[in-house]
PDB file of C-alpha atoms in Angstrom:
ATOM      1  CA  MET A   1     -17.505 -26.099 -22.388  1.00 67.00           C
ATOM      2  CA  LEU A   2     -17.364 -27.162 -18.780  1.00 80.00           C
ATOM      3  CA  LEU A   3     -13.575 -26.969 -18.476  1.00 85.00           C
ATOM      4  CA  PRO A   4     -13.227 -23.131 -18.372  1.00 84.00           C
ATOM      5  CA  ALA A   5     -15.932 -22.870 -15.714  1.00 82.00           C
ATOM      6  CA  LEU A   6     -14.285 -25.627 -13.697  1.00 85.00           C
ATOM      7  CA  ILE A   7     -10.879 -23.954 -13.931  1.00 87.00           C
ATOM      8  CA  TYR A   8     -12.415 -20.623 -12.885  1.00 85.00           C
ATOM      9  CA  PHE A   9     -14.128 -22.261  -9.906  1.00 84.00           C
ATOM     10  CA  ILE A  10     -10.960 -24.034  -8.775  1.00 86.00           C
ATOM     11  CA  VAL A  11      -8.698 -20.989  -9.122  1.00 85.00           C
ATOM     12  CA  PHE A  12     -10.986 -18.334  -7.647  1.00 84.00           C
ATOM     13  CA  CYS A  13     -13.236 -20.287  -5.257  1.00 83.00           C
ATOM     14  CA  TYR A  14     -11.549 -23.504  -4.137  1.00 83.00           C
ATOM     15  CA  ILE A  15      -7.879 -22.509  -3.798  1.00 83.00           C
ATOM     16  CA  PRO A  16      -8.540 -19.365  -1.646  1.00 83.00           C
ATOM     17  CA  MET A  17     -10.590 -21.333   0.933  1.00 83.00           C
ATOM     18  CA  PRO A  18      -7.633 -21.937   3.315  1.00 77.00           C
ATOM     19  CA  GLY A  19      -7.441 -18.156   3.613  1.00 80.00           C
ATOM     20  CA  ALA A  20     -10.871 -18.142   5.274  1.00 84.00           C
ATOM     21  CA  TYR A  21      -9.522 -20.592   7.859  1.00 86.00           C
ATOM     22  CA  VAL A  22      -7.008 -17.944   8.992  1.00 86.00           C
ATOM     23  CA  ALA A  23      -9.874 -15.968  10.559  1.00 86.00           C
ATOM     24  CA  PHE A  24     -10.443 -18.807  13.034  1.00 90.00           C
ATOM     25  CA  VAL A  25      -6.830 -19.432  14.127  1.00 90.00           C
ATOM     26  CA  ASP A  26      -4.190 -17.539  16.051  1.00 89.00           C
ATOM     27  CA  TYR A  27      -1.983 -17.356  12.970  1.00 87.00           C
ATOM     28  CA  ASN A  28       1.719 -17.922  13.509  1.00 87.00           C
ATOM     29  CA  LEU A  29       4.036 -17.518  10.532  1.00 87.00           C
ATOM     30  CA  LYS A  30       6.412 -20.245  11.731  1.00 89.00           C
ATOM     31  CA  LYS A  31       3.649 -22.819  12.214  1.00 88.00           C
ATOM     32  CA  GLY A  32       1.750 -21.939   9.052  1.00 84.00           C
ATOM     33  CA  ILE A  33      -1.998 -21.852   8.528  1.00 80.00           C
ATOM     34  CA  PHE A  34      -2.852 -25.383   9.616  1.00 81.00           C
ATOM     35  CA  GLY A  35      -0.251 -25.591  12.405  1.00 87.00           C
ATOM     36  CA  SER A  36      -1.546 -22.505  14.219  1.00 88.00           C
ATOM     37  CA  GLU A  37      -3.787 -22.825  17.266  1.00 90.00           C
ATOM     38  CA  PHE A  38      -7.529 -22.906  16.523  1.00 90.00           C
ATOM     39  CA  ILE A  39      -9.283 -20.171  18.539  1.00 91.00           C
ATOM     40  CA  GLY A  40     -12.737 -20.216  16.947  1.00 88.00           C
ATOM     41  CA  LEU A  41     -14.635 -16.935  16.994  1.00 90.00           C
ATOM     42  CA  LYS A  42     -12.260 -15.048  19.329  1.00 88.00           C
ATOM     43  CA  ASN A  43     -10.972 -12.873  16.474  1.00 84.00           C
ATOM     44  CA  PHE A  44     -14.549 -11.842  15.673  1.00 86.00           C
ATOM     45  CA  GLU A  45     -15.346 -11.403  19.371  1.00 88.00           C
ATOM     46  CA  PHE A  46     -12.453  -8.934  19.602  1.00 82.00           C
ATOM     47  CA  LEU A  47     -13.791  -7.065  16.580  1.00 83.00           C
ATOM     48  CA  VAL A  48     -17.277  -6.751  18.083  1.00 86.00           C
ATOM     49  CA  LYS A  49     -16.034  -5.835  21.585  1.00 88.00           C
ATOM     50  CA  THR A  50     -13.875  -2.970  20.329  1.00 87.00           C
ATOM     51  CA  GLY A  51     -16.923  -1.437  18.665  1.00 84.00           C
ATOM     52  CA  GLN A  52     -15.172  -1.094  15.339  1.00 87.00           C
ATOM     53  CA  LEU A  53     -17.281  -3.653  13.453  1.00 88.00           C
ATOM     54  CA  TRP A  54     -20.073  -1.233  12.575  1.00 90.00           C
ATOM     55  CA  ASN A  55     -17.617   1.538  11.718  1.00 92.00           C
ATOM     56  CA  ILE A  56     -15.623  -0.768   9.426  1.00 91.00           C
ATOM     57  CA  THR A  57     -18.786  -2.078   7.761  1.00 93.00           C
ATOM     58  CA  LYS A  58     -20.152   1.443   7.269  1.00 96.00           C
ATOM     59  CA  ASN A  59     -16.867   2.675   5.780  1.00 96.00           C
ATOM     60  CA  THR A  60     -16.651  -0.304   3.432  1.00 96.00           C
ATOM     61  CA  LEU A  61     -20.194   0.213   2.167  1.00 97.00           C
ATOM     62  CA  LEU A  62     -19.698   3.971   1.759  1.00 97.00           C
ATOM     63  CA  TYR A  63     -16.411   3.525  -0.132  1.00 97.00           C
ATOM     64  CA  ASN A  64     -17.984   0.976  -2.463  1.00 97.00           C
ATOM     65  CA  LEU A  65     -21.012   3.180  -3.054  1.00 97.00           C
ATOM     66  CA  ALA A  66     -18.835   6.240  -3.703  1.00 97.00           C
ATOM     67  CA  PHE A  67     -16.591   4.363  -6.140  1.00 96.00           C
ATOM     68  CA  LEU A  68     -19.614   2.995  -7.992  1.00 96.00           C
ATOM     69  CA  ILE A  69     -21.299   6.376  -8.288  1.00 97.00           C
ATOM     70  CA  ILE A  70     -18.160   8.354  -9.161  1.00 96.00           C
ATOM     71  CA  GLY A  71     -16.933   5.701 -11.589  1.00 93.00           C
ATOM     72  CA  ASN A  72     -20.245   5.497 -13.428  1.00 96.00           C
ATOM     73  CA  VAL A  73     -20.654   9.278 -13.578  1.00 96.00           C
ATOM     74  CA  PHE A  74     -17.164   9.721 -15.066  1.00 93.00           C
ATOM     75  CA  GLN A  75     -17.744   6.914 -17.553  1.00 91.00           C
ATOM     76  CA  ILE A  76     -21.014   8.441 -18.727  1.00 95.00           C
ATOM     77  CA  ILE A  77     -19.474  11.920 -18.999  1.00 94.00           C
ATOM     78  CA  LEU A  78     -16.520  10.538 -20.966  1.00 89.00           C
ATOM     79  CA  ALA A  79     -18.824   8.580 -23.281  1.00 90.00           C
ATOM     80  CA  ILE A  80     -20.956  11.667 -23.958  1.00 93.00           C
ATOM     81  CA  MET A  81     -17.866  13.779 -24.607  1.00 90.00           C
ATOM     82  CA  LEU A  82     -16.458  11.197 -27.025  1.00 88.00           C
ATOM     83  CA  SER A  83     -19.754  10.928 -28.870  1.00 89.00           C
ATOM     84  CA  GLU A  84     -19.715  14.697 -29.456  1.00 90.00           C
ATOM     85  CA  VAL A  85     -16.216  14.737 -30.975  1.00 88.00           C
ATOM     86  CA  ARG A  86     -16.351  15.482 -34.705  1.00 89.00           C
ATOM     87  CA  SER A  87     -12.854  14.338 -35.696  1.00 90.00           C
ATOM     88  CA  LYS A  88     -12.859  10.609 -36.431  1.00 89.00           C
ATOM     89  CA  TRP A  89      -9.081  10.429 -35.982  1.00 92.00           C
ATOM     90  CA  TYR A  90      -9.228  11.992 -32.486  1.00 90.00           C
ATOM     91  CA  LYS A  91     -12.160   9.774 -31.519  1.00 89.00           C
ATOM     92  CA  LYS A  92     -10.324   6.598 -32.558  1.00 90.00           C
ATOM     93  CA  VAL A  93      -7.066   7.628 -30.882  1.00 91.00           C
ATOM     94  CA  SER A  94      -8.779   8.565 -27.620  1.00 89.00           C
ATOM     95  CA  GLN A  95     -10.765   5.308 -27.567  1.00 88.00           C
ATOM     96  CA  SER A  96      -7.549   3.374 -28.185  1.00 89.00           C
ATOM     97  CA  VAL A  97      -5.774   5.180 -25.348  1.00 87.00           C
ATOM     98  CA  ILE A  98      -8.690   4.509 -22.995  1.00 87.00           C
ATOM     99  CA  LEU A  99      -8.897   0.800 -23.883  1.00 87.00           C
ATOM    100  CA  LEU A 100      -5.144   0.125 -24.137  1.00 85.00           C
ATOM    101  CA  PRO A 101      -4.654  -0.890 -20.470  1.00 80.00           C
ATOM    102  CA  TYR A 102      -7.153  -3.724 -20.903  1.00 82.00           C
ATOM    103  CA  PHE A 103      -5.051  -5.290 -23.641  1.00 83.00           C
ATOM    104  CA  ILE A 104      -1.622  -5.079 -21.990  1.00 82.00           C
ATOM    105  CA  SER A 105      -0.407  -8.240 -20.288  1.00 81.00           C
ATOM    106  CA  MET A 106       0.038  -8.053 -16.517  1.00 81.00           C
ATOM    107  CA  VAL A 107       3.543  -9.459 -16.987  1.00 84.00           C
ATOM    108  CA  ILE A 108       4.477  -6.391 -18.993  1.00 86.00           C
ATOM    109  CA  VAL A 109       2.843  -4.099 -16.437  1.00 82.00           C
ATOM    110  CA  GLY A 110       4.800  -5.850 -13.671  1.00 85.00           C
ATOM    111  CA  TYR A 111       8.032  -5.474 -15.627  1.00 88.00           C
ATOM    112  CA  PHE A 112       7.449  -1.732 -16.080  1.00 86.00           C
ATOM    113  CA  ALA A 113       6.555  -1.313 -12.397  1.00 86.00           C
ATOM    114  CA  TYR A 114       9.681  -3.241 -11.403  1.00 88.00           C
ATOM    115  CA  ASN A 115      11.852  -1.016 -13.590  1.00 88.00           C
ATOM    116  CA  LEU A 116      10.223   2.120 -12.245  1.00 88.00           C
ATOM    117  CA  PHE A 117      10.412   1.274  -8.546  1.00 87.00           C
ATOM    118  CA  ASN A 118      13.488  -0.966  -8.251  1.00 88.00           C
ATOM    119  CA  PHE A 119      15.568   0.090  -5.247  1.00 84.00           C
ATOM    120  CA  ASP A 120      18.962  -0.213  -6.946  1.00 84.00           C
ATOM    121  CA  HIS A 121      18.421   1.000 -10.498  1.00 84.00           C
ATOM    122  CA  GLY A 122      14.780   2.025 -10.817  1.00 85.00           C
ATOM    123  CA  PHE A 123      13.862   5.224 -12.628  1.00 85.00           C
ATOM    124  CA  ILE A 124      12.043   6.772  -9.651  1.00 86.00           C
ATOM    125  CA  ASN A 125      14.896   6.088  -7.209  1.00 86.00           C
ATOM    126  CA  SER A 126      17.488   7.301  -9.718  1.00 86.00           C
ATOM    127  CA  LEU A 127      15.484  10.494 -10.116  1.00 86.00           C
ATOM    128  CA  LEU A 128      15.200  10.960  -6.348  1.00 86.00           C
ATOM    129  CA  ASN A 129      18.912  10.271  -5.825  1.00 86.00           C
ATOM    130  CA  SER A 130      19.843  12.887  -8.411  1.00 85.00           C
ATOM    131  CA  LEU A 131      18.026  15.537  -6.376  1.00 84.00           C
TER     132      LEU A 131
END
């Protein structure tokens, strides 16, 4: 029972930690994360001095709050509408369509996105080229 929790911790908590180190270095793509010069809190000092820190924080909080409120309101409205539907067939089909994205593998989604947006032979680019 401990193995899934350990795997989750390693994949989502332990492996991304070098990314937090990037905030404290003058990142250079050639030198990599650990070869770049350590500058400490200068990146954060720049953020505070420009006066954008409070604006960025406010925008982030407002976006999150708006997405939470709008998302929950739409979910409740959709649930109420589905509960009022009389046709069992329509109710089952609509629930299946709503839940279908949760059951599709991300590999398949990536394959469809690749085929839609491929520069050489993607559907979207073929459609735009035909115009």
